[in-house]
Coordinates of C-alpha atoms and ligand atoms in Angstrom, one line a residue:
X1 CA -14.8 -17.0 -1.2
X2 CA -16.0 -16.0 -4.3
X3 CA -17.1 -13.1 -6.8
X4 CA -18.3 -12.9 -10.1
X5 CA -18.4 -9.4 -12.1
X6 CA -20.0 -8.3 -14.8
X7 CA -18.8 -6.6 -17.8
X8 CA -21.1 -4.6 -20.0
X9 CA -18.5 -4.0 -22.9
X10 CA -15.3 -2.6 -23.3
X11 CA -14.3 1.0 -24.3
X12 CA -11.1 2.1 -25.6
X13 CA -8.9 3.7 -23.9
X14 CA -6.4 6.2 -25.2
X15 CA -6.8 3.9 -28.3
X16 CA -6.0 0.8 -26.4
X17 CA -8.3 -2.1 -24.6
X18 CA -7.6 -1.9 -21.1
X19 CA -9.0 -4.4 -18.4
X20 CA -9.2 -4.4 -14.9
X21 CA -9.1 -7.9 -12.6
X22 CA -9.9 -7.8 -9.2
X23 CA -8.1 -10.4 -6.7
X24 CA -10.4 -11.0 -3.4
X25 CA -7.5 -9.0 -1.3
X26 CA -9.5 -5.6 -1.6
X27 CA -12.5 -5.3 -3.7
X28 CA -13.9 -2.4 -2.3
X29 CA -10.7 -0.4 -3.6
X30 CA -10.8 -2.3 -6.9
X31 CA -14.4 -1.7 -7.6
X32 CA -13.4 2.3 -6.4
X33 CA -10.7 2.4 -8.9
X34 CA -12.4 0.7 -11.9
X35 CA -15.7 3.2 -11.1
X36 CA -13.2 6.1 -12.1
X37 CA -12.0 4.4 -15.3
X38 CA -14.3 4.0 -18.3
X39 CA -14.3 0.3 -18.0
X40 CA -16.4 -1.9 -15.8
X41 CA -14.2 -5.0 -14.2
X42 CA -13.5 -8.0 -16.2
X43 CA -15.7 -10.5 -15.3
X44 CA -13.7 -13.2 -13.4
X45 CA -14.0 -15.8 -11.0
X46 CA -11.4 -16.6 -8.2
X47 CA -12.9 -19.3 -6.1
X48 CA -11.7 -22.4 -3.6
X49 CA -11.9 -26.0 -4.2
X50 CA -12.8 -27.7 -0.8
X51 CA -9.5 -28.3 -0.4
X52 CA -8.7 -25.0 -0.2
X53 CA -6.7 -24.6 -3.4
X54 CA -7.2 -21.6 -5.6
X55 CA -8.9 -21.8 -9.0
X56 CA -9.3 -19.1 -11.3
X57 CA -11.4 -18.2 -14.4
X58 CA -11.5 -15.1 -17.0
X59 CA -14.8 -14.8 -18.2
X60 CA -13.9 -12.3 -20.8
X61 CA -11.7 -12.0 -23.9
X62 CA -8.1 -10.7 -22.9
X63 CA -6.4 -11.4 -26.0
X64 CA -3.7 -8.6 -27.0
X65 CA -4.8 -6.3 -24.2
X66 CA -3.3 -4.5 -21.4
X67 CA -4.6 -6.0 -18.2
X68 CA -4.1 -4.7 -14.7
X69 CA -4.6 -7.1 -12.1
X70 CA -5.4 -5.1 -8.1
X71 CA -4.3 -7.5 -5.6
X72 CA -2.5 -6.4 -1.9
X73 CA -0.4 -9.2 -0.8
X74 CA -2.0 -8.6 3.0
X75 CA -3.2 -10.9 5.2
X76 CA -3.8 -14.1 4.3
X77 CA -0.5 -12.7 2.7
X78 CA 0.4 -16.4 1.3
X79 CA -3.4 -16.9 -0.5
X80 CA -3.2 -13.5 -1.7
X81 CA 0.1 -13.9 -3.1
X82 CA -1.0 -17.2 -4.9
X83 CA -4.2 -15.5 -6.1
X84 CA -2.3 -12.9 -7.8
X85 CA 0.0 -15.8 -9.5
X86 CA -2.9 -17.7 -10.3
X87 CA -4.8 -14.9 -12.1
X88 CA -1.1 -14.0 -13.7
X89 CA -1.1 -17.7 -15.4
X90 CA -4.6 -17.4 -16.3
X91 CA -4.2 -14.6 -18.1
X92 CA -0.7 -14.9 -19.8
X93 CA -2.5 -18.1 -21.2
X94 CA -5.2 -16.2 -22.3
X95 CA -2.8 -14.2 -24.4
X96 CA -2.8 -10.9 -22.3
X97 CA -0.8 -8.5 -24.0
X98 CA 0.5 -6.7 -21.6
X99 CA 0.0 -7.7 -17.1
X100 CA 0.7 -5.0 -14.8
X101 CA 0.4 -6.4 -11.1
X102 CA -1.2 -3.7 -8.9
X103 CA -0.3 -4.3 -5.3
X104 CA -1.5 -1.3 -3.3
X105 CA 0.3 -2.8 -0.6
X106 CA 3.3 -5.2 -1.1
X107 CA 3.6 -7.9 1.4
X108 CA 6.7 -9.5 2.7
X109 CA 8.8 -6.1 2.1
X110 CA 10.1 -6.4 5.4
X111 CA 11.9 -9.1 4.6
X112 CA 14.4 -7.2 2.4
X113 CA 17.6 -8.0 3.6
X114 CA 19.4 -11.0 5.8
X115 CA 18.8 -9.9 9.5
X116 CA 21.4 -12.7 10.5
X117 CA 22.8 -15.7 9.5
X118 CA 20.8 -18.7 7.5
X119 CA 17.6 -16.6 7.3
X120 CA 15.8 -15.6 4.0
X121 CA 15.5 -12.5 1.6
X122 CA 11.8 -13.3 1.0
X123 CA 11.1 -10.0 -0.5
X124 CA 13.2 -11.1 -3.3
X125 CA 11.9 -14.5 -3.7
X126 CA 8.5 -13.0 -3.8
X127 CA 9.8 -10.7 -6.3
X128 CA 10.8 -13.7 -8.3
X129 CA 7.7 -15.5 -8.1
X130 CA 5.8 -12.5 -9.3
X131 CA 8.0 -12.0 -12.5
X132 CA 8.2 -16.0 -13.1
X133 CA 4.2 -16.3 -13.2
X134 CA 4.4 -13.5 -16.2
X135 CA 3.7 -10.0 -14.9
X136 CA 5.3 -7.6 -17.4
X137 CA 5.2 -4.7 -14.6
X138 CA 4.6 -3.8 -11.0
X139 CA 2.9 -0.7 -9.5
X140 CA 2.9 -0.3 -5.7
X141 CA 2.7 2.4 -3.2
X142 CA 5.0 3.5 -0.5
X143 CA 7.2 0.3 -0.6
X144 CA 9.0 -0.2 2.8
X145 CA 12.5 0.2 1.0
X146 CA 12.6 1.8 -2.4
X147 CA 15.6 -0.3 -3.2
X148 CA 13.0 -3.3 -3.2
X149 CA 12.4 -2.2 -6.8
X150 CA 15.6 -3.4 -7.6
X151 CA 14.4 -7.1 -6.7
X152 CA 12.5 -6.9 -10.2
X153 CA 13.9 -7.2 -13.5
X154 CA 10.5 -5.7 -14.9
X155 CA 9.6 -2.1 -14.5
X156 CA 8.1 -1.2 -11.4
X157 CA 6.1 1.8 -10.2
X158 CA 6.4 3.0 -6.5
X159 CA 3.6 5.5 -6.0
X160 CA 3.4 7.9 -3.2
X161 CA 0.5 8.7 -1.0
X162 CA 2.5 11.9 0.7
X163 CA 0.6 14.0 -2.2
X164 CA -2.7 12.7 -0.6
X165 CA -1.6 12.8 2.7
X166 CA -0.4 16.5 2.3
X167 CA -3.5 17.7 0.9
X168 CA -6.0 16.0 3.9
X169 CA -3.6 17.7 6.2
X170 CA -4.2 21.1 4.7
X171 CA -7.8 20.3 5.0
X172 CA -8.1 19.4 8.4
X173 CA -5.3 20.7 10.4
X174 CA -4.1 24.2 11.4
X175 CA -0.4 23.9 10.0
X176 CA 0.8 26.7 12.1
X177 CA 2.9 25.1 14.9
X178 CA 3.2 21.9 13.2
X179 CA 6.4 19.4 13.0
X180 CA 6.1 16.2 11.0
X181 CA 7.9 13.5 12.6
X182 CA 9.5 10.3 11.7
X183 CA 9.1 7.6 14.1
X184 CA 12.6 6.1 13.1
X185 CA 15.4 7.0 11.5
X186 CA 14.6 4.9 8.5
X187 CA 11.7 7.0 7.8
X188 CA 13.6 10.5 7.5
X189 CA 13.5 10.9 3.7
X190 CA 9.9 10.1 3.8
X191 CA 9.0 12.6 6.7
X192 CA 11.0 15.4 5.0
X193 CA 8.9 14.8 1.6
X194 CA 6.1 15.3 3.5
X195 CA 7.2 18.2 5.5
X196 CA 8.5 19.8 2.0
X197 CA 5.0 19.8 0.8
X198 CA 3.5 21.4 3.8
X199 CA 6.1 23.4 4.4
X200 CA 6.7 22.6 8.3
X201 CA 10.2 21.3 9.8
X202 CA 10.6 17.7 10.8
X203 CA 11.5 15.7 13.9
X204 CA 12.8 12.3 14.6
X205 CA 12.3 9.3 17.2
X206 CA 15.4 7.6 17.9
X207 CA 13.4 4.0 17.7
X208 CA 15.2 0.5 18.8
X209 CA 14.1 -2.7 18.5
X210 CA 15.5 -5.5 20.5
X211 CA 13.2 -7.9 18.9
X212 CA 10.5 -8.2 16.1
X213 CA 7.3 -6.6 17.3
X214 CA 8.9 -4.7 19.9
X215 CA 10.4 -1.5 20.1
X216 CA 11.5 1.5 22.2
X217 CA 12.0 5.0 21.6
X218 CA 15.3 6.3 23.5
X219 CA 15.2 10.1 22.5
X220 CA 13.4 12.4 20.9
X221 CA 15.9 14.4 18.1
X222 CA 14.1 17.7 16.9
X223 CA 11.8 20.4 18.7
X224 CA 8.3 19.3 19.5
X225 CA 7.5 21.5 23.1
X226 CA 4.3 23.2 22.1
X227 CA 4.0 21.7 18.7
X228 CA 1.2 19.6 17.0
X229 CA 3.0 16.7 15.6
X230 CA 2.4 14.8 12.5
X231 CA 4.3 11.1 12.6
X232 CA 4.5 9.5 9.0
X233 CA 5.5 5.7 8.3
X234 CA 4.5 3.4 5.6
X235 CA 3.4 0.6 8.1
X236 CA 1.3 0.4 11.2
X237 CA 1.5 -3.0 12.3
X238 CA 1.5 -4.0 16.1
X239 CA 1.0 -0.2 16.6
X240 CA 4.0 -0.3 19.4
X241 CA 6.0 1.8 16.7
X242 CA 3.5 4.5 16.7
X243 CA 2.1 4.3 20.4
X244 CA 5.7 4.5 21.5
X245 CA 6.5 7.6 19.3
X246 CA 3.1 9.5 20.4
X247 CA 4.1 8.9 24.4
X248 CA 7.7 10.0 23.6
X249 CA 6.4 13.2 21.6
X250 CA 3.7 13.7 24.5
X251 CA 6.6 13.6 27.2
X252 CA 8.9 15.8 25.2
X253 CA 6.2 18.6 25.6
X254 CA 3.8 18.3 22.4
X255 CA 0.5 19.5 22.4
X256 CA -1.1 16.4 20.2
X257 CA -0.2 14.0 18.0
X258 CA -1.7 12.8 14.9
X259 CA -0.4 9.9 12.5
X260 CA -0.3 9.5 8.6
X261 CA 0.6 5.8 7.7
X262 CA -0.1 4.5 4.1
X263 CA -0.6 0.8 4.9
X264 CA -2.8 -0.3 8.2
X265 CA -1.6 -3.7 8.6
X266 CA -3.2 -3.6 12.1
X267 CA -2.4 -7.6 13.4
X268 CA -3.2 -8.6 16.7
X269 CA -4.5 -6.1 19.2
X270 CA -3.3 -3.1 17.2
X271 CA -6.5 -1.3 17.0
X272 CA -7.0 -1.6 20.6
X273 CA -3.8 -0.3 21.3
X274 CA -4.1 2.6 19.2
X275 CA -7.9 3.3 20.2
X276 CA -6.9 3.4 24.1
X277 CA -3.5 5.7 23.5
X278 CA -3.3 9.2 23.4
X279 CA -3.1 9.5 19.7
X280 CA -5.2 12.2 18.8
X281 CA -6.0 10.7 15.0
X282 CA -4.5 7.8 12.8
X283 CA -5.2 8.1 9.2
X284 CA -4.6 5.2 6.7
X285 CA -5.2 4.3 3.5
X286 CA -7.1 1.6 2.0
X287 CA -4.2 -0.2 0.3
X288 CA -5.4 -2.7 2.8
X289 CA -9.1 -3.4 3.2
X290 CA -10.1 -1.9 6.6
X291 CA -11.5 -4.4 9.0
X292 CA -14.9 -3.5 10.8
X293 CA -13.1 -2.8 14.0
X294 CA -11.0 -0.5 12.1
X295 CA -14.2 1.4 10.7
X296 CA -15.6 1.4 14.1
X297 CA -12.2 2.5 15.8
X298 CA -13.2 6.5 17.1
X299 CA -9.4 7.5 16.3
X300 CA -8.6 5.7 12.9
X301 CA -9.7 7.3 9.7
X302 CA -9.4 5.6 6.5
X303 CA -8.4 7.6 3.3
X304 CA -8.8 5.9 0.0
X305 CA -6.0 5.9 -2.5
X306 CA -8.5 4.7 -5.7
X307 CA -8.1 8.3 -7.6
X308 CA -4.2 7.6 -7.3
X309 CA -4.1 4.3 -8.5
X310 CA -7.0 4.9 -11.2
X311 CA -4.8 8.1 -12.5
X312 CA -1.7 5.8 -12.5
X313 CA -3.1 3.0 -14.4
X314 CA -4.7 5.6 -16.6
X315 CA -1.6 7.0 -17.0
X316 CA 0.3 3.6 -17.9
X317 CA -1.8 2.5 -20.1
X318 CA -1.4 5.7 -22.1
X319 CA 2.6 5.3 -21.7
X320 CA 2.6 8.6 -19.9
X321 CA 4.7 9.8 -17.0
X322 CA 3.9 8.7 -13.4
X323 CA 6.5 10.9 -11.7
X324 CA 5.0 14.2 -13.2
X325 CA 1.7 13.1 -10.6
X326 CA 4.2 13.3 -7.8
X327 CA 6.1 17.1 -8.7
Ligands
LIG1 C1 9.4 -0.3 10.2 O1 10.8 0.0 9.9 C2 8.1 0.4 9.7 O2 8.7 1.3 8.9 C3 7.4 0.4 10.4 O3 7.6 1.5 11.5 C4 7.2 -1.1 11.2 O4 6.6 -1.7 10.4 C5 5.9 -0.6 12.3 O5 5.5 -2.1 12.9 P1 4.9 -2.1 14.3 O6 3.5 -1.4 14.2 O7 4.7 -3.4 14.5 O8 5.7 -1.3 15.5

């Protein structure tokens, strides 16, 4: 696993030198981000030694520059995290002025509290590691819980896919008789934010999870009979939450069920579960590089968030507001 990107020269960006460095987690997304910025990717190599240790080399001068590393800590989460830490170390030692970790998907985010005695808070541990490696700021998207920003003592920007989703819904769907549905009580704020943008009511599934990876919908709160439902969530992993919610909504009289979910983790048999479900369509972003089965799935569509991230990187480099992107 290795890549070698080419840089033909650096353009100034808002009067400052900006560089984009790619980890291996999602090269297609990083290329798309870089294509929207006036800079080719910084040349770097991320390689493995025979024993699978990671080795990194930055081939362009980064001294005194504003550097953005794009790396999702998706599966293989530990390898991608180590790549991010090692890239950061290399850039720090090469005298980069400021290092921003652009993490479209922040892995381990669901381990954000102690679910029982003698268990870790791994999201906090990961935040400590990133900070300790020398990252100056973090940019991420639809964090599982906004409070994770507080695990860092450096500026952390949590971007939202909601405006991208709202535009896509308005483009592809008839928004009369549409209801935005949260698949669990934890996602109500997210559902309300999307519903406000497209001027629709909301409904909530009352999900119970006895064990990790197994969920059950107990009740549907709100009026979904005769309505087109749009489920909104941050993560689809096993697909259990999504398919159970879709079934419960159809059983409650919904006409059709669609879903917009930011991070397509889609582990194990999730893609099969979704393609063989009654879900009309699942839209995910490319925060995690889509696998071949995901690309081939008839009822899964991938929406790129490259423009959103490119815009946020540009604004960060120019010290401009990010919140105004979401008004
Ligand atoms: C849970 O709080 C998250 O927002 C997602 O609903 C959950 O991670 C989805 O997991 P799965 O697809 O395995 O049910």
